Amino acid sequence: MTESAFIHRFEPAANAGSPPLLLLHGTGGDEDDLLGVGRMISPGSALLSPRGRVLEHGMPRFFRRLAEGVFDEDDLRRRALELGDFVTEARQRYSIAAPVAVGFSNGANIAAALLLLKPEVLAGAILLRAMVPLSDPPKAALGGKPVLLLSGQADPIVPASNSAHLAALLSQAGASVTHKVLPAGHQLSQADVTLARDWIGNIDAKAA
């Protein structure tokens, strides 16, 4: 696995004090999808945005699924480790710190898997409409890594019990989890951007 194996976009930091963001799109998205969201959430951050390498009916994804909400967990584990290698190599190439993942839907699910499988790769995560990625997750030690989980109250894809289980799972692994349920469906809303921006601003302030 080489860093160039992922088609990606990189925008260097305009503000060296802002944490780099790893932008992970949803099904059918690409490396351009979340650039605008990243700029709104953390103006001045370096942005690293790869395209998923799996195609489902021509739509890019980060890992295979067997049906809606049913993941090919062997593929998910392999793809998460590949993504971790990509981030490690991209950090060296672009001279950036460990990023905060900003993932939507399929991208949020692989970000959650990456936290559990290779926690050292990420400084934290903003998980937008995420599900529990692994039915038998490894014993991860997240050591207080900050995680913001934003769920939709009317999400037809992610049941409320599933997102609550994910929040508990990450908390039990040692993450500092903030879980909010918004009056929204599966799509992103302005409230997601506002909450994410405020949250990452607080992370920034604590780091400073």
Coordinates of C-alpha atoms in Angstrom, one line a residue:
M1 CA 0.0 0.0 0.0
T2 CA 1.5 3.3 -1.1
E3 CA 0.1 6.7 -0.2
S4 CA -0.7 7.3 -3.9
A5 CA -3.0 4.2 -4.0
F6 CA -5.8 6.5 -2.8
I7 CA -6.9 9.2 -5.2
H8 CA -7.1 12.2 -2.8
R9 CA -7.0 15.9 -2.4
F10 CA -4.8 17.8 0.0
E11 CA -5.1 21.4 1.1
P12 CA -2.2 22.7 3.3
A13 CA -3.0 24.5 6.5
A14 CA -3.6 28.3 6.4
N15 CA -3.4 28.3 10.2
A16 CA -0.6 26.1 11.7
G17 CA -2.4 25.9 15.0
S18 CA -5.6 24.2 13.6
P19 CA -5.7 20.4 13.7
P20 CA -5.5 18.7 10.3
L21 CA -8.8 17.0 9.2
L22 CA -9.2 13.6 7.4
L23 CA -12.3 14.0 5.3
L24 CA -14.2 10.7 4.6
H25 CA -17.1 10.9 2.2
G26 CA -20.3 8.9 2.2
T27 CA -21.5 6.4 -0.5
G28 CA -21.3 7.9 -3.9
G29 CA -19.1 10.8 -2.9
D30 CA -15.5 11.5 -3.8
E31 CA -12.4 13.4 -2.6
D32 CA -14.1 16.8 -3.3
D33 CA -17.4 16.1 -1.4
L34 CA -16.5 17.3 2.2
L35 CA -13.9 19.9 1.4
G36 CA -16.4 22.7 1.9
V37 CA -17.6 21.1 5.1
G38 CA -14.0 20.8 6.3
R39 CA -13.4 24.5 5.6
M40 CA -16.5 25.5 7.5
I41 CA -15.8 23.2 10.5
S42 CA -12.2 24.3 11.0
P43 CA -11.1 27.3 8.8
G44 CA -7.3 27.1 8.3
S45 CA -6.9 23.4 8.9
A46 CA -5.0 21.2 6.5
L47 CA -7.5 19.0 4.7
L48 CA -6.7 15.4 3.6
S49 CA -9.5 13.9 1.6
P50 CA -9.2 10.4 0.0
R51 CA -11.7 8.7 -2.3
G52 CA -13.0 5.3 -1.3
R53 CA -11.5 2.5 -3.3
V54 CA -14.6 0.2 -3.4
L55 CA -17.3 0.6 -6.1
E56 CA -20.9 -0.3 -5.4
H57 CA -22.9 0.1 -8.6
G58 CA -20.3 2.6 -9.7
M59 CA -20.5 4.6 -6.5
P60 CA -17.3 5.0 -4.4
R61 CA -17.3 3.6 -0.9
F62 CA -14.6 2.9 1.7
F63 CA -15.6 -0.8 2.2
R64 CA -18.1 -3.4 0.9
R65 CA -21.5 -4.1 2.4
L66 CA -23.7 -7.1 2.0
A67 CA -26.9 -5.1 2.3
E68 CA -28.2 -1.8 3.7
G69 CA -26.7 -1.6 7.2
V70 CA -25.0 -5.1 6.8
F71 CA -21.2 -4.7 6.5
D72 CA -18.7 -7.1 5.0
E73 CA -16.6 -7.0 8.2
D74 CA -13.6 -8.8 6.8
D75 CA -13.4 -6.2 4.0
L76 CA -14.0 -3.4 6.5
R77 CA -11.1 -4.5 8.7
R78 CA -8.8 -4.8 5.7
R79 CA -9.9 -1.4 4.2
A80 CA -9.5 0.3 7.5
L81 CA -5.9 -0.9 7.9
E82 CA -5.2 0.3 4.3
L83 CA -6.7 3.7 5.1
G84 CA -4.5 3.8 8.3
D85 CA -1.4 3.1 6.2
F86 CA -2.5 5.9 3.7
V87 CA -2.8 8.4 6.5
T88 CA 0.5 7.5 8.0
E89 CA 2.3 7.9 4.7
A90 CA 0.4 11.1 3.9
R91 CA 1.4 12.6 7.2
Q92 CA 5.0 12.1 6.3
R93 CA 4.6 13.4 2.8
Y94 CA 2.7 16.5 3.8
S95 CA 4.3 17.0 7.3
I96 CA 1.0 17.1 9.2
A97 CA 0.1 15.9 12.7
A98 CA -2.3 13.0 13.4
P99 CA -5.6 14.3 11.9
V100 CA -9.1 14.5 13.3
A101 CA -11.4 12.3 11.1
V102 CA -14.5 14.0 9.8
G103 CA -16.6 11.1 8.3
F104 CA -20.2 11.1 6.9
S105 CA -22.2 7.8 6.7
N106 CA -19.9 5.2 5.1
G107 CA -16.9 7.5 5.8
A108 CA -18.0 7.8 9.5
N109 CA -18.2 4.0 9.8
I110 CA -14.7 3.4 8.5
A111 CA -13.5 6.3 10.8
A112 CA -15.1 4.5 13.8
A113 CA -13.4 1.2 12.7
L114 CA -10.1 3.0 12.3
L115 CA -10.4 4.3 15.9
L116 CA -10.9 0.8 17.2
L117 CA -8.4 -1.0 15.0
K118 CA -5.5 1.6 14.8
P119 CA -6.3 4.3 17.3
E120 CA -2.8 5.8 17.0
V121 CA -3.6 7.0 13.4
L122 CA -6.3 9.6 14.5
A123 CA -6.2 12.4 17.1
G124 CA -10.0 12.2 17.3
A125 CA -13.1 12.0 15.2
I126 CA -16.3 13.7 14.1
L127 CA -18.7 10.9 13.2
L128 CA -21.8 12.1 11.2
R129 CA -24.6 9.4 11.0
A130 CA -22.2 6.6 12.1
M131 CA -23.2 3.0 12.9
V132 CA -21.4 0.3 15.0
P133 CA -18.8 -0.8 12.5
L134 CA -17.7 -4.2 13.9
S135 CA -19.9 -6.8 15.7
D136 CA -16.8 -8.1 17.6
P137 CA -14.5 -5.1 18.0
P138 CA -11.0 -5.4 19.3
K139 CA -10.1 -4.1 22.8
A140 CA -9.0 -0.7 21.9
A141 CA -7.3 1.9 24.3
L142 CA -8.5 5.3 23.1
G143 CA -6.9 7.2 25.9
G144 CA -9.3 10.1 26.1
K145 CA -9.4 10.8 22.4
P146 CA -12.2 13.3 21.7
V147 CA -15.1 12.0 19.6
L148 CA -18.2 13.8 18.5
L149 CA -21.0 11.6 17.3
L150 CA -23.9 13.4 15.6
S151 CA -27.0 11.2 14.9
G152 CA -30.3 12.0 13.2
Q153 CA -33.5 11.4 15.2
A154 CA -35.4 10.5 12.0
D155 CA -32.5 8.6 10.3
P156 CA -34.0 5.7 8.3
I157 CA -30.6 4.0 8.0
V158 CA -29.2 4.2 11.5
P159 CA -31.5 3.1 14.4
A160 CA -31.2 5.2 17.6
S161 CA -30.2 2.1 19.5
N162 CA -27.3 1.5 17.2
S163 CA -25.8 5.0 17.5
A164 CA -26.2 4.8 21.3
H165 CA -24.4 1.5 21.3
L166 CA -21.6 3.1 19.3
A167 CA -21.3 5.9 21.7
A168 CA -21.1 3.4 24.6
L169 CA -18.6 1.2 22.8
L170 CA -16.2 4.1 22.2
S171 CA -16.6 5.4 25.7
Q172 CA -15.8 2.0 27.1
A173 CA -12.7 2.0 25.0
G174 CA -11.6 5.2 26.7
A175 CA -12.7 7.9 24.2
S176 CA -14.1 11.2 25.4
V177 CA -17.4 11.0 23.6
T178 CA -20.0 13.7 23.0
H179 CA -23.2 12.2 21.5
K180 CA -25.9 14.5 20.2
V181 CA -29.2 13.4 18.5
L182 CA -30.4 16.1 16.1
P183 CA -33.9 16.6 14.7
A184 CA -32.7 15.4 11.2
G185 CA -32.6 12.4 9.0
H186 CA -29.6 10.8 7.4
Q187 CA -28.5 13.9 5.5
L188 CA -26.3 16.6 7.0
S189 CA -27.8 19.8 8.3
Q190 CA -26.5 23.2 9.2
A191 CA -26.8 22.1 12.8
D192 CA -24.1 19.4 12.1
V193 CA -21.7 22.0 10.8
T194 CA -22.3 24.4 13.7
L195 CA -22.0 21.7 16.4
A196 CA -18.8 20.3 14.8
R197 CA -17.3 23.8 14.5
D198 CA -18.0 24.6 18.1
W199 CA -16.7 21.2 19.3
I200 CA -13.4 21.4 17.4
G201 CA -13.0 24.9 18.6
N202 CA -13.2 23.6 22.2
I203 CA -10.7 20.9 21.3
D204 CA -8.4 23.6 19.9
A205 CA -8.7 25.7 23.0
K206 CA -7.9 22.8 25.3
A207 CA -4.9 21.8 23.2
A208 CA -3.6 25.4 23.4

